[in-house]
Tab-separated table of C-alpha atoms and ligand atoms in Angstrom:
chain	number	residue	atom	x	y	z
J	1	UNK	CA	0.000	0.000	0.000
J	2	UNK	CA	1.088	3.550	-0.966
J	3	UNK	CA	1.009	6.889	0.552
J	4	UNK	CA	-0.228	9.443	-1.571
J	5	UNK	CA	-0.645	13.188	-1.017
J	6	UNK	CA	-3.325	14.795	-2.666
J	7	UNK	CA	-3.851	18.564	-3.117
J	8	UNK	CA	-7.059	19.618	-3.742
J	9	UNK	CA	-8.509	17.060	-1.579
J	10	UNK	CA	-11.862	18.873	-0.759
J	11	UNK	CA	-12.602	19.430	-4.724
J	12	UNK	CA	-14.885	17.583	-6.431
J	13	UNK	CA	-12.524	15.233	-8.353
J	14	UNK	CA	-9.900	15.554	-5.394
J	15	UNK	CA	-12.606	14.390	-3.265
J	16	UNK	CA	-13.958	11.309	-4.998
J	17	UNK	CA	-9.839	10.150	-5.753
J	18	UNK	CA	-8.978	9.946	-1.825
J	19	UNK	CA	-12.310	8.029	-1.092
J	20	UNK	CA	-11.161	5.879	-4.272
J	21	UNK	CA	-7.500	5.701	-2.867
J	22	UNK	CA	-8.657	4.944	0.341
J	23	UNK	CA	-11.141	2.286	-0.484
J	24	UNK	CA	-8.279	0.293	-1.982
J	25	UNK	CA	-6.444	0.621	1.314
J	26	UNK	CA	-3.802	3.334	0.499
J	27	UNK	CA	-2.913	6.375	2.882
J	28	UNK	CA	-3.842	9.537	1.804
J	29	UNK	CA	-2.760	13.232	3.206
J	30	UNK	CA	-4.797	15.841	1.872
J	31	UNK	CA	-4.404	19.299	1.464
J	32	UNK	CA	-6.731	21.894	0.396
J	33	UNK	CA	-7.477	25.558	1.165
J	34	UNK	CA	-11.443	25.169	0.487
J	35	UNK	CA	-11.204	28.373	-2.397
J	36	UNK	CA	-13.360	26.026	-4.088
J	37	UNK	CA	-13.445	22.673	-2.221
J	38	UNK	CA	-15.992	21.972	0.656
J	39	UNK	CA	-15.022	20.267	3.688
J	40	UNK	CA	-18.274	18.424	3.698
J	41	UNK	CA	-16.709	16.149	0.752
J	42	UNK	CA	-14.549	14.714	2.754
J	43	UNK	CA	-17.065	13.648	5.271
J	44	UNK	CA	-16.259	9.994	4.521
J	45	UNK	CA	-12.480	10.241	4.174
J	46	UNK	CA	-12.133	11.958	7.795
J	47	UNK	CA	-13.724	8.957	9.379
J	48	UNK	CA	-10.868	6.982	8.124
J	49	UNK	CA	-7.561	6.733	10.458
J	50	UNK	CA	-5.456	6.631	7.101
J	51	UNK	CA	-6.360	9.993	6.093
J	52	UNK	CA	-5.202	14.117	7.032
J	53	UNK	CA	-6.231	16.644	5.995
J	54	UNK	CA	-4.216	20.031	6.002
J	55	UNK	CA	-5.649	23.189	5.079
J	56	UNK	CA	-2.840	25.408	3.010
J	57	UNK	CA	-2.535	27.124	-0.006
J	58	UNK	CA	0.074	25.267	-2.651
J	59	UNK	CA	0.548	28.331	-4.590
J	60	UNK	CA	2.360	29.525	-1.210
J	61	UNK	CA	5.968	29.178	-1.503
J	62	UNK	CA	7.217	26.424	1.123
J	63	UNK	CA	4.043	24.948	2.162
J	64	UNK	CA	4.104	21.565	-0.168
J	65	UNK	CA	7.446	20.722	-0.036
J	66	UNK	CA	7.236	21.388	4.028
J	67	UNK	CA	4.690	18.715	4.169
J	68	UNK	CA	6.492	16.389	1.560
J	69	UNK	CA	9.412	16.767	3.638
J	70	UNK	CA	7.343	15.797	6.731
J	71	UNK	CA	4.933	12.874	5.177
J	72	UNK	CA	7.037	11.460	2.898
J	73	UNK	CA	4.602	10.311	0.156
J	74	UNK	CA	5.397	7.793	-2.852
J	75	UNK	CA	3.648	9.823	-4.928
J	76	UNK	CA	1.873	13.458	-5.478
J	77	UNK	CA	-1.670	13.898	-7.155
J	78	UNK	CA	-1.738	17.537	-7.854
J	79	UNK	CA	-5.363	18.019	-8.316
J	80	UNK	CA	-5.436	21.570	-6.787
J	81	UNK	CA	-6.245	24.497	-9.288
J	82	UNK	CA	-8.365	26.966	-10.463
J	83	UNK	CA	-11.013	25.093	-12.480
J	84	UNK	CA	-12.802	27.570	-14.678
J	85	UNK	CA	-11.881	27.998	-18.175
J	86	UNK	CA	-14.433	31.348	-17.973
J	87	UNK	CA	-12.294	32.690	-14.688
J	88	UNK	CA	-8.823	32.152	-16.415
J	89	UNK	CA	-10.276	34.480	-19.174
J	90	UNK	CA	-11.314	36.713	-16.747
J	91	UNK	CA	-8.162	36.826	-14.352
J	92	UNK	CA	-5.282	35.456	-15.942
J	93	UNK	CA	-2.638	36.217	-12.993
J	94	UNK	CA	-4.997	34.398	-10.842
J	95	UNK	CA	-4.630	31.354	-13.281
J	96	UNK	CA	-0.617	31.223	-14.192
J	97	UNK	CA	-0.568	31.723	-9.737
J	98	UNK	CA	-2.560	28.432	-8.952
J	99	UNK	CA	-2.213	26.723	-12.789
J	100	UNK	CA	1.540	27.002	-13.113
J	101	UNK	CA	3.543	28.492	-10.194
J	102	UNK	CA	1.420	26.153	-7.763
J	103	UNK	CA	3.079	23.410	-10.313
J	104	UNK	CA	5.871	24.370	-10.016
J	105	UNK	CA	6.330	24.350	-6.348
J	106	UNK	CA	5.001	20.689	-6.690
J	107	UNK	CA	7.648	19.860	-8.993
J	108	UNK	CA	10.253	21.279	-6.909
J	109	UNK	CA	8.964	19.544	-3.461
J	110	UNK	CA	9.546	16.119	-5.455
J	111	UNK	CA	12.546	16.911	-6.378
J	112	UNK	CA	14.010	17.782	-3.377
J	113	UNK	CA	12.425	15.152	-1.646
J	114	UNK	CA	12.836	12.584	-3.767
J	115	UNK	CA	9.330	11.422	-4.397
J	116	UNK	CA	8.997	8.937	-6.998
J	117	UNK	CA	5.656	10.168	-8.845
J	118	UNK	CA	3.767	12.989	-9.860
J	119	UNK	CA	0.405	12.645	-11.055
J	120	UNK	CA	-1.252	15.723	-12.939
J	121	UNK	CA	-4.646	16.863	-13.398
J	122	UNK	CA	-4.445	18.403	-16.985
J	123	UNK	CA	-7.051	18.647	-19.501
J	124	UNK	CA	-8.361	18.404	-23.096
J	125	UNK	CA	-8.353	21.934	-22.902
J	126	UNK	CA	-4.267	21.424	-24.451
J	127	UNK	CA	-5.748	21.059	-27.317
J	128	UNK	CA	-7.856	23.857	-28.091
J	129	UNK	CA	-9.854	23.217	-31.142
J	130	UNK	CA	-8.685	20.472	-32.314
J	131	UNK	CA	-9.157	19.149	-35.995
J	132	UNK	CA	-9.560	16.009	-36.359
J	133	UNK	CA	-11.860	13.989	-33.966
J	134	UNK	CA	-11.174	11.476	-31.948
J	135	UNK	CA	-8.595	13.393	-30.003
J	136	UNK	CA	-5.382	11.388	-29.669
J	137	UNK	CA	-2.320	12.501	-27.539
J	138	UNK	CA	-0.266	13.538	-30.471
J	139	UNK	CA	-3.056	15.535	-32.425
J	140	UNK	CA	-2.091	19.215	-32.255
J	141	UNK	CA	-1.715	21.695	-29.081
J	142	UNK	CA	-2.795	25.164	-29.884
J	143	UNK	CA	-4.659	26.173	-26.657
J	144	UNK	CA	-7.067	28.621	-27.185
J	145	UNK	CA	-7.544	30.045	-23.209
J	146	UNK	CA	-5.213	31.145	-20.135
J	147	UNK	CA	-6.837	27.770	-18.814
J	148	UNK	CA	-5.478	25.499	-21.097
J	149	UNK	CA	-1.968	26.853	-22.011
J	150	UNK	CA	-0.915	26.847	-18.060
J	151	UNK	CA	-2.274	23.463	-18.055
J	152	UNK	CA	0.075	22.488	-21.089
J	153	UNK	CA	2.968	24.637	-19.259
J	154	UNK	CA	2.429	22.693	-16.539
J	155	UNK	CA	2.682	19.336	-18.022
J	156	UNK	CA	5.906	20.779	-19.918
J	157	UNK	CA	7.604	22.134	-16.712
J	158	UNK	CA	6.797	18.840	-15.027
J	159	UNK	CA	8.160	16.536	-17.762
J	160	UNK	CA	11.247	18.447	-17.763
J	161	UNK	CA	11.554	17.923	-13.841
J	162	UNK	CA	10.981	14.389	-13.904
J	163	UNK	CA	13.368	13.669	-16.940
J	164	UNK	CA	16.299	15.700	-15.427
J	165	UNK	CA	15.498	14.399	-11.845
J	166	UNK	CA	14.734	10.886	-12.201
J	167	UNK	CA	10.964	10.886	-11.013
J	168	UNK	CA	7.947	9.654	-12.952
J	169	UNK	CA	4.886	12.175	-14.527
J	170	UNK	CA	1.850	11.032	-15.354
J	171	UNK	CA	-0.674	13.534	-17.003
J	172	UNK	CA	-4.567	13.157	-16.631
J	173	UNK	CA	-5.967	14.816	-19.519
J	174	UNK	CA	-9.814	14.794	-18.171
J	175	UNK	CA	-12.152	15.448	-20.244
J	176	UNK	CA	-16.232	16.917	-19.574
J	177	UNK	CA	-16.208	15.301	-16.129
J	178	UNK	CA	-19.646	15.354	-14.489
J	179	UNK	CA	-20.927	13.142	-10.931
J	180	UNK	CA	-21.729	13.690	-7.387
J	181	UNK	CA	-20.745	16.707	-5.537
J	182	UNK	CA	-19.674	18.742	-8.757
J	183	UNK	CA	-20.121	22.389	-7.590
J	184	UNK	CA	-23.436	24.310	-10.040
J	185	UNK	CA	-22.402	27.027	-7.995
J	186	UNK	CA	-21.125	29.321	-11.056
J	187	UNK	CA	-22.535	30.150	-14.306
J	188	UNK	CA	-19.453	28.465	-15.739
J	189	UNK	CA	-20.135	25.746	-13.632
J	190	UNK	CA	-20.343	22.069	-15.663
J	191	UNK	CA	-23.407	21.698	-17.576
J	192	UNK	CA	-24.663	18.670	-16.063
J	193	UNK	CA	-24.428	20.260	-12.304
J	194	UNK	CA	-25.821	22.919	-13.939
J	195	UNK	CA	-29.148	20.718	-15.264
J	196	UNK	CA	-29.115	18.695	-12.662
J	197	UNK	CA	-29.727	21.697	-10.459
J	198	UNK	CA	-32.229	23.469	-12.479
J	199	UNK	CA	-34.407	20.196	-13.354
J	200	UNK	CA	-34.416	19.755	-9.799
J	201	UNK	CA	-35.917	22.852	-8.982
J	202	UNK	CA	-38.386	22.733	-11.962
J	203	UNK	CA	-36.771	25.343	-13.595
J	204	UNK	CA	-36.178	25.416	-17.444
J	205	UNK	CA	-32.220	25.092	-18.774
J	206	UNK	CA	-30.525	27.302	-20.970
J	207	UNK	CA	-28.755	25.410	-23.819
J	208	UNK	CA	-26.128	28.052	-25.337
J	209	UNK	CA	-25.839	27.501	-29.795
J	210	UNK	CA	-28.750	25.297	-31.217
J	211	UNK	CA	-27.248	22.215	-28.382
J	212	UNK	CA	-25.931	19.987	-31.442
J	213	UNK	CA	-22.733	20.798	-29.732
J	214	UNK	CA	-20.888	17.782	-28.688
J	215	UNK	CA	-19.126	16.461	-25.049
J	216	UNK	CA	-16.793	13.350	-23.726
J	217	UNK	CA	-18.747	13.196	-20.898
J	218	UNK	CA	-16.914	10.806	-17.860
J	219	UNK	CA	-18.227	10.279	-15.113
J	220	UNK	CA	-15.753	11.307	-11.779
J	221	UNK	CA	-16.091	7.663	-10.365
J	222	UNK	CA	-14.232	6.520	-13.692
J	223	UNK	CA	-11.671	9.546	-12.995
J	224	UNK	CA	-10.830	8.520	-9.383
J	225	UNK	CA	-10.125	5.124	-10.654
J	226	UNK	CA	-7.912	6.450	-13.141
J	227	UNK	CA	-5.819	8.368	-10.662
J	228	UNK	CA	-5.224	6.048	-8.231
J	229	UNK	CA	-4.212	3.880	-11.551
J	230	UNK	CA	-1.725	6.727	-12.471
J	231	UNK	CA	-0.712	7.114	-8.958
J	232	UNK	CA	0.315	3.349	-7.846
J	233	UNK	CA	0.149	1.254	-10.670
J	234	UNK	CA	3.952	0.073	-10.595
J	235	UNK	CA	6.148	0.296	-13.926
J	236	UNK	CA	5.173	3.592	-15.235
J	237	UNK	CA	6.947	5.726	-17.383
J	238	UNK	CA	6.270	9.477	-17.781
J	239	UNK	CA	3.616	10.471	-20.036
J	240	UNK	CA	0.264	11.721	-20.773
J	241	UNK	CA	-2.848	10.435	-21.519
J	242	UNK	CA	-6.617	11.206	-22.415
J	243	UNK	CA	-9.081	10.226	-19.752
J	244	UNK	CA	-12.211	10.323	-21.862
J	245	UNK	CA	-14.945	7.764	-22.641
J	246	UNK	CA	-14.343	7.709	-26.622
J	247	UNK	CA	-18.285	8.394	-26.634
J	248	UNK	CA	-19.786	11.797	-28.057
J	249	UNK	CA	-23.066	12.835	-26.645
J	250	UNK	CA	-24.781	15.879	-27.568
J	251	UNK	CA	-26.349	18.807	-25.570
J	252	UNK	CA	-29.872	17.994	-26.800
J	253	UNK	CA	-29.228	14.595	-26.069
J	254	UNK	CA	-27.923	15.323	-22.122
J	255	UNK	CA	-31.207	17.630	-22.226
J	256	UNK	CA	-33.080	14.367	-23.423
J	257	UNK	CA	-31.903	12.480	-20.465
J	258	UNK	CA	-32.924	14.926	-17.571
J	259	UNK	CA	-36.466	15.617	-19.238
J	260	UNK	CA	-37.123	12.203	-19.171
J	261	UNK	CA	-36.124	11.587	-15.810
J	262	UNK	CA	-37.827	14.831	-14.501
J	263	UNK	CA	-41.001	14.451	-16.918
J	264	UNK	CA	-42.948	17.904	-16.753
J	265	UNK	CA	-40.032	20.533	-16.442
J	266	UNK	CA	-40.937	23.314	-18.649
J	267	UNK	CA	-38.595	22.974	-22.133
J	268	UNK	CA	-34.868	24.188	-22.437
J	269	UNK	CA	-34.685	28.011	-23.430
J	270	UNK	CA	-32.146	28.900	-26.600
J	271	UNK	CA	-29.431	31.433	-26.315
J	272	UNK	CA	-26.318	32.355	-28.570
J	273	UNK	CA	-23.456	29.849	-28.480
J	274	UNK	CA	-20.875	30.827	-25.958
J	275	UNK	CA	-18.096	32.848	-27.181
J	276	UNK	CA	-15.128	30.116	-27.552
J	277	UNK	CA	-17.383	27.424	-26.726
J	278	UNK	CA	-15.772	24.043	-28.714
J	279	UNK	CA	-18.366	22.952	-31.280
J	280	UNK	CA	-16.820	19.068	-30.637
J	281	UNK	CA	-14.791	17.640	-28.064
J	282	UNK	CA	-14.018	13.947	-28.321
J	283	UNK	CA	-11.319	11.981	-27.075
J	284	UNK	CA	-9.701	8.715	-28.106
J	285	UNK	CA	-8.911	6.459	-24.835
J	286	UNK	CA	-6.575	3.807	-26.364
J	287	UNK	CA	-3.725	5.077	-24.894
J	288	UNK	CA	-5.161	5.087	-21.425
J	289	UNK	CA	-5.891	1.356	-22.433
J	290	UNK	CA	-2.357	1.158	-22.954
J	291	UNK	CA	-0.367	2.966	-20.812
J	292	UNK	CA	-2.943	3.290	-17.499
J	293	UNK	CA	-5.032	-0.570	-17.929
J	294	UNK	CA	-7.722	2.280	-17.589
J	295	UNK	CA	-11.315	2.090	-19.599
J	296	UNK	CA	-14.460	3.630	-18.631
J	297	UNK	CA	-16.885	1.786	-17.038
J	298	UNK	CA	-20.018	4.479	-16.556
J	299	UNK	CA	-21.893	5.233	-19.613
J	300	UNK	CA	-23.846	8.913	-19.229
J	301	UNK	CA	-27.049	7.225	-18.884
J	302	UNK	CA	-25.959	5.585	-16.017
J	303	UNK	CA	-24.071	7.846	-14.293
J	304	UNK	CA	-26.824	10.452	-14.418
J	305	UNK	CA	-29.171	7.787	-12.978
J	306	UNK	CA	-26.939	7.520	-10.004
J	307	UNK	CA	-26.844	11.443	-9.965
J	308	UNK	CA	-30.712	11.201	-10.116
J	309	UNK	CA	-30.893	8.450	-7.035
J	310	UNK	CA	-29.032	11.155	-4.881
J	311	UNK	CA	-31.468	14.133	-5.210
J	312	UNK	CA	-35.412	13.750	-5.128
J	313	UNK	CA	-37.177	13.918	-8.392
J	314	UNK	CA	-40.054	15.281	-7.580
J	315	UNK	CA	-40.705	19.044	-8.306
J	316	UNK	CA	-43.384	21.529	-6.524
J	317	UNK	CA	-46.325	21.148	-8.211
P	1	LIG	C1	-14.797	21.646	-20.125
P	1	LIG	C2	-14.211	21.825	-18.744
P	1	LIG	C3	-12.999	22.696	-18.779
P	1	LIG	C4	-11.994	22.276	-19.835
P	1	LIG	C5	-12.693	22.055	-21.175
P	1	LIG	C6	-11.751	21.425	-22.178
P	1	LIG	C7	-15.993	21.722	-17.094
P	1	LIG	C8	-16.848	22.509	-16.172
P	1	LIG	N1	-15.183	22.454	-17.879
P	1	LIG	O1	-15.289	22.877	-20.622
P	1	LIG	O2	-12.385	22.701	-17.492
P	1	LIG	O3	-11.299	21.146	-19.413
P	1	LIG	O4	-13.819	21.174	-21.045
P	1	LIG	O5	-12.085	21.827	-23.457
P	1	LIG	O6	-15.979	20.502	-17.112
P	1	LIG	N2	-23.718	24.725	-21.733
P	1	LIG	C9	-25.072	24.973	-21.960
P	1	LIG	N3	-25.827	25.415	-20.920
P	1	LIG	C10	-25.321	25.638	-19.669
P	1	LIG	C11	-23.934	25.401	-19.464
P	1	LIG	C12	-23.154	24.943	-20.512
P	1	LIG	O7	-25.579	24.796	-23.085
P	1	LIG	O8	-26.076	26.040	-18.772
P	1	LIG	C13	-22.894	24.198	-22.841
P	1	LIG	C14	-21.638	25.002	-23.131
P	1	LIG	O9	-21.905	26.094	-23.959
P	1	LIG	C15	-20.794	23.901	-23.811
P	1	LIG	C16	-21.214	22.603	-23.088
P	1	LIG	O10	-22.459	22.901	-22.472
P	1	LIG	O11	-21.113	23.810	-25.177
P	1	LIG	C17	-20.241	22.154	-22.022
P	1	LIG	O12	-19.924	23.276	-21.218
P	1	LIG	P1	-19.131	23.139	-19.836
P	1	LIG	O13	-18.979	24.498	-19.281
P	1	LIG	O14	-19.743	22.079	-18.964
P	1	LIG	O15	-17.705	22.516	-20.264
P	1	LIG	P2	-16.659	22.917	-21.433
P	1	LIG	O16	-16.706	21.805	-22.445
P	1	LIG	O17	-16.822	24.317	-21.898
């Protein structure tokens, strides 16, 4: 069994990884400075004896690699970051702080403690708009927001570190993740916490464009699995990797799903496509296959169904 330090603990994907990781018996020492994670998701993990949980900012220099010193992990799942592609656009500083220099630090508390893996949450948001669909690892990089070029720095910087220091990078490249305790909080919140909140409420959605606009949606219990894949499976070499379901599903069609599930919520409204909104984003898993043993499990039918199970479905009258 491993030790594994995760930043961004409290965060929705952080959150459902160290329940994942400590399911399978590993120790896990969390950190997290709730900007956007909720102490209530960790509700489960902070029964366990093998978890701790320290609240500090990693984009603070000295704070990781204090801890690293101190704990001692095999390996690092960096999951902490600023999440919106919308708020990079809108504060860019605040992005290169928590998307790149945070990264950095990482990188540099491995290094000097000698920790043997890195695990990163990057995105398909390296590629921008791509060209050619399905999305494989060596289609083209041209990212097309703050977002997604200090997620590609980031993977750069830490390939560099591991190559001239002798430690192992994996990189997550999630794509539309959607589940449990996903935040609907912002209007640039995921769509599906977004639906799922306003069929809930009986309220209509808004689908931005004419919703023929395609997704790889995953569902965050298939992303936990592949991090704690990425984090212990023994043998790895550095790399990076799509974490993606190879299955395209449309707006109207996620629409489709709630409506039937919530039968007499009035119809979605229209509104103008979303400024830099990707008309299709699909991504090829093979290599995950390959390199991680990792395939999706949860189809979007089914992992809406266990989003539906959580929340009632009834709506006032
Ligand atoms: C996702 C990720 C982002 C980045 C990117 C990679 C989320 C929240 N964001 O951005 O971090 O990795 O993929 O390219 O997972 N929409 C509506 N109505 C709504 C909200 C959204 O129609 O109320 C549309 C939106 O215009 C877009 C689609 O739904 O066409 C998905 O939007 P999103 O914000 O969930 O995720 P995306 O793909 O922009």
């Amino acid at each position: 069994m491993a030790k594994i330090l995760v930043t961004g603990a409290a965060g929705f994907i952080g959150s459902h990884t160290t329940d994942h990781l400590l399911a399978e018996g590993h120790v896990v020492v969390g950190v997290d400075n709730f900007r956007s994670g909720h102490r209530e998701n960790l509700v489960g993990a902070l029964r366990s004896s093998s978890f701790s949980l320290h609240e500090m900012d990693v984009a603070q220099p000295g704070t990781v690699a204090e801890l690293v010193g101190r704990e001692r992990p095999d390996a690092i799942l960096h999951l902490a970051a600023l999440v919106s592609v919308q708020e990079s656009v809108a504060n860019p500083e605040l992005n290169y702080s928590l998307n790149l220099h945070a990264t950095h630090l990482v990188a540099e508390a491995a290094r000097r403690h000698g920790v043997r893996r890195v695990v990163f949450a990057s995105s398909a948001a390296v590629y921008g708009d791509a060209a050619a669909l399905p999305i494989r690892e060596n289609s083209a990089m041209r990212p097309v927001s703050p977002y997604g070029a200090a997620k590609l720095a980031s993977e750069n910087l830490l390939l560099g570190h591991a190559a001239a220091y002798g430690f192992t990078v994996r990189c997550q490249r999630f794509f539309n993740v959607f589940g449990p305790r996903q935040d609907p909080a912002s209007p640039y919140s995921g769509v599906v916490s977004i639906f799922a909140r306003r069929y809930r409420e009986g309220l209509p959605v808004t689908i931005y464009g004419d919703g023929r606009q395609t997704r790889d949606f995953i569902a965050v219990a298939d992303v936990a699995r592949s991090n704690a894949l990425a984090a212990t499976r023994p043998g790895l070499a550095s790399g990076a990797v799509n974490i993606c379901t190879g299955r395209a599903t449309s707006l109207l069609e996620l629409a489709g799903h709630f409506a039937r599930h919530y039968g007499s919520v009035p119809a979605p409204r229209h509104a103008p496509a979303r400024t830099g909104d990707v008309i299709h984003s699909l991504g090829d898993p093979a290599a995950a296959a390959t390199q991680l043993g990792f395939a999706a499990r949860t189809t979007v039918a089914e992992g809406l169904a266990g989003l539906f199970s959580e929340v009632p479905a009834a709506v006032s009258p």
